[in-house]
Amino acid sequence: MHYQPQPALLQNRIILVTGAGDGIGREAALTYARFGARLLLLGRTPDKLEQVRQQIADEGGLPARTYTLDLLTATPASCHTLAERIAADYPHLDGVLHNAGLLGEITPMSELAYDTWHDVMQVNVNATFMLTQALLPLLLKSPSSSLIFTSSSVGRAGRSGWGAYAVSKFATEGMMQVLAEEYQHTPLRVNCINPGGTRTGMRASAFPLEDPDKLKTPADIMPIYLYLMGDDSRRKTGISFDAQPGRKPGPAE
Ligand code: NDP
């Protein structure tokens, strides 16, 4: 995507990123901070979140805060407690990037362990739903807010072996579409991003034989993350965007 964001695109915007300690989420948090946002960094590994918080501070960004929440064990109660903690410190949220995700096992459906199925659905779908429900009131207090879900090419067309992960991403696309219609007459927009093959730990575990140098880095795919978080996308809702339009799904060639 060719997008030239204004340097002050996200000035003073209050943005929460899940899975902010690593991979694409880490890069998105750092990028949003560089464009002026105040970051809420959510993840399960405190050390990783702290490193991102520190890097934002070192780069002169607005003070960021870290929130530890393991989405595998998240409940409606723990998500509401988190939302209350956030509401005590911030007047509203201008953006939420649901980025945290679990791959599970690449294996035929017939052999997929129920525990894997459960964990992938819990992190990618159930926790995303619970967190969204808890954070919606804060998003609706903003004069212009953006809710972004993270999809995948296997969330649009099923692929052999991608079991629970693919099904969870179809559910993510559905959640986005339902919410986009429910909030179409409000200042909240709801969209999906399919990152496309990107050089991260998750990608390496899905395609261990792939040459990572043939993949885009998280930094390369940030234009769409900026576009959807900032007001240039104000009228866009209910859309599933590709961070790498035209990229063929599957291993890099
Ligand atoms: P990574 O595995 O690099 O990062 C995933 C992030 O999610 C990490 O910060 C991780 O935390 C966090 N996370 C995982 N489980 C939990 C949990 N139980 N509770 C809280 N946080 C959790 O993955 P990517 O950056 O590659 O993926 C980011 C998103 O993009 C995912 O939704 C993925 O499905 C999607 N995607 C990625 C593609 C790619 O090629 N990379 C392609 C298509 C979609 P921790 O570091 O502490 O484990």
mmCIF file of N, CA, C and O in Angstrom, residues 1 15 18 35 51 79 84 99 105-106 113 130 143 146 153 159 166 170 187 192 201-202 215 223 233 249:
data_model
loop_
_atom_site.group_PDB
_atom_site.id
_atom_site.type_symbol
_atom_site.label_atom_id
_atom_site.label_comp_id
_atom_site.label_asym_id
_atom_site.label_seq_id
_atom_site.Cartn_x
_atom_site.Cartn_y
_atom_site.Cartn_z
ATOM 1 N N MET A 1 0.844 -1.206 0.000
ATOM 2 C CA MET A 1 0.000 0.000 0.000
ATOM 3 C C MET A 1 0.874 1.250 0.000
ATOM 4 O O MET A 1 1.803 1.343 0.801
ATOM 5 N N ILE A 15 -4.470 4.392 22.161
ATOM 6 C CA ILE A 15 -4.609 3.166 21.363
ATOM 7 C C ILE A 15 -4.142 1.939 22.135
ATOM 8 O O ILE A 15 -3.035 1.929 22.692
ATOM 9 N N THR A 18 -3.168 -5.478 21.325
ATOM 10 C CA THR A 18 -2.988 -6.771 21.999
ATOM 11 C C THR A 18 -1.841 -7.534 21.325
ATOM 12 O O THR A 18 -1.597 -7.373 20.129
ATOM 13 N N PHE A 35 3.917 8.050 15.624
ATOM 14 C CA PHE A 35 2.984 8.996 15.000
ATOM 15 C C PHE A 35 2.148 9.722 16.055
ATOM 16 O O PHE A 35 1.095 10.262 15.747
ATOM 17 N N GLN A 51 9.861 -4.052 27.564
ATOM 18 C CA GLN A 51 10.865 -3.635 26.568
ATOM 19 C C GLN A 51 10.261 -2.683 25.533
ATOM 20 O O GLN A 51 10.895 -1.714 25.125
ATOM 21 N N CYS A 79 -11.801 -9.347 31.753
ATOM 22 C CA CYS A 79 -11.797 -8.299 30.726
ATOM 23 C C CYS A 79 -12.494 -7.033 31.234
ATOM 24 O O CYS A 79 -12.055 -5.919 30.948
ATOM 25 N N GLU A 84 -12.129 -1.507 33.463
ATOM 26 C CA GLU A 84 -12.301 -0.555 34.579
ATOM 27 C C GLU A 84 -10.976 0.119 34.928
ATOM 28 O O GLU A 84 -10.933 1.317 35.209
ATOM 29 N N ASN A 99 -4.552 -7.973 17.801
ATOM 30 C CA ASN A 99 -3.468 -8.572 17.021
ATOM 31 C C ASN A 99 -3.008 -9.908 17.589
ATOM 32 O O ASN A 99 -2.571 -10.774 16.845
ATOM 33 N N GLU A 105 -1.712 -26.089 15.999
ATOM 34 C CA GLU A 105 -0.956 -27.112 15.271
ATOM 35 C C GLU A 105 -1.392 -27.156 13.819
ATOM 36 O O GLU A 105 -2.583 -27.077 13.528
ATOM 37 N N ILE A 106 -0.426 -27.300 12.903
ATOM 38 C CA ILE A 106 -0.793 -27.519 11.500
ATOM 39 C C ILE A 106 -0.922 -29.031 11.327
ATOM 40 O O ILE A 106 0.086 -29.755 11.300
ATOM 41 N N ALA A 113 -6.102 -32.213 18.071
ATOM 42 C CA ALA A 113 -6.491 -32.452 19.466
ATOM 43 C C ALA A 113 -7.509 -31.401 19.906
ATOM 44 O O ALA A 113 -7.365 -30.221 19.554
ATOM 45 N N MET A 130 -14.622 -11.183 24.178
ATOM 46 C CA MET A 130 -14.788 -10.676 25.561
ATOM 47 C C MET A 130 -14.148 -9.310 25.730
ATOM 48 O O MET A 130 -14.708 -8.409 26.354
ATOM 49 N N PRO A 143 -14.580 10.653 19.840
ATOM 50 C CA PRO A 143 -15.290 11.274 18.706
ATOM 51 C C PRO A 143 -15.050 10.541 17.381
ATOM 52 O O PRO A 143 -15.803 10.714 16.424
ATOM 53 N N SER A 146 -11.422 3.525 16.019
ATOM 54 C CA SER A 146 -11.157 2.449 15.052
ATOM 55 C C SER A 146 -10.903 1.141 15.788
ATOM 56 O O SER A 146 -10.057 1.067 16.673
ATOM 57 N N SER A 153 -5.215 -15.072 5.302
ATOM 58 C CA SER A 153 -5.780 -15.565 4.039
ATOM 59 C C SER A 153 -6.586 -16.835 4.285
ATOM 60 O O SER A 153 -7.557 -17.113 3.575
ATOM 61 N N ARG A 159 -7.934 -23.945 4.146
ATOM 62 C CA ARG A 159 -6.795 -24.648 3.557
ATOM 63 C C ARG A 159 -6.502 -25.895 4.386
ATOM 64 O O ARG A 159 -6.490 -25.823 5.628
ATOM 65 N N ALA A 166 -7.601 -21.572 10.929
ATOM 66 C CA ALA A 166 -8.393 -21.071 9.805
ATOM 67 C C ALA A 166 -9.825 -20.767 10.250
ATOM 68 O O ALA A 166 -10.374 -19.700 9.943
ATOM 69 N N PHE A 170 -11.944 -17.191 10.150
ATOM 70 C CA PHE A 170 -13.278 -16.987 9.555
ATOM 71 C C PHE A 170 -14.193 -16.319 10.591
ATOM 72 O O PHE A 170 -14.955 -15.406 10.270
ATOM 73 N N PRO A 187 -19.528 6.903 15.343
ATOM 74 C CA PRO A 187 -18.168 7.267 14.894
ATOM 75 C C PRO A 187 -17.167 6.110 15.015
ATOM 76 O O PRO A 187 -15.983 6.315 14.799
ATOM 77 N N CYS A 192 -10.923 -5.356 9.277
ATOM 78 C CA CYS A 192 -9.924 -6.419 9.465
ATOM 79 C C CYS A 192 -8.686 -6.098 8.645
ATOM 80 O O CYS A 192 -8.787 -5.503 7.571
ATOM 81 N N GLY A 201 7.833 -14.854 14.524
ATOM 82 C CA GLY A 201 7.959 -16.174 15.132
ATOM 83 C C GLY A 201 6.828 -17.095 14.708
ATOM 84 O O GLY A 201 7.045 -18.283 14.421
ATOM 85 N N MET A 202 5.609 -16.549 14.642
ATOM 86 C CA MET A 202 4.472 -17.399 14.258
ATOM 87 C C MET A 202 4.650 -17.929 12.836
ATOM 88 O O MET A 202 4.428 -19.106 12.552
ATOM 89 N N LEU A 215 10.376 -12.796 2.946
ATOM 90 C CA LEU A 215 9.119 -12.277 3.502
ATOM 91 C C LEU A 215 9.237 -10.798 3.833
ATOM 92 O O LEU A 215 10.316 -10.313 4.187
ATOM 93 N N PRO A 223 1.982 0.538 6.685
ATOM 94 C CA PRO A 223 1.096 1.567 6.106
ATOM 95 C C PRO A 223 -0.403 1.303 6.328
ATOM 96 O O PRO A 223 -1.130 2.213 6.745
ATOM 97 N N SER A 233 -9.053 6.987 7.316
ATOM 98 C CA SER A 233 -9.957 5.858 7.013
ATOM 99 C C SER A 233 -11.338 6.064 7.640
ATOM 100 O O SER A 233 -12.112 5.112 7.766
ATOM 101 N N PRO A 249 -1.286 -16.433 -1.293
ATOM 102 C CA PRO A 249 -1.190 -17.116 -0.009
ATOM 103 C C PRO A 249 -0.232 -18.312 -0.082
ATOM 104 O O PRO A 249 0.000 -18.854 -1.162
#
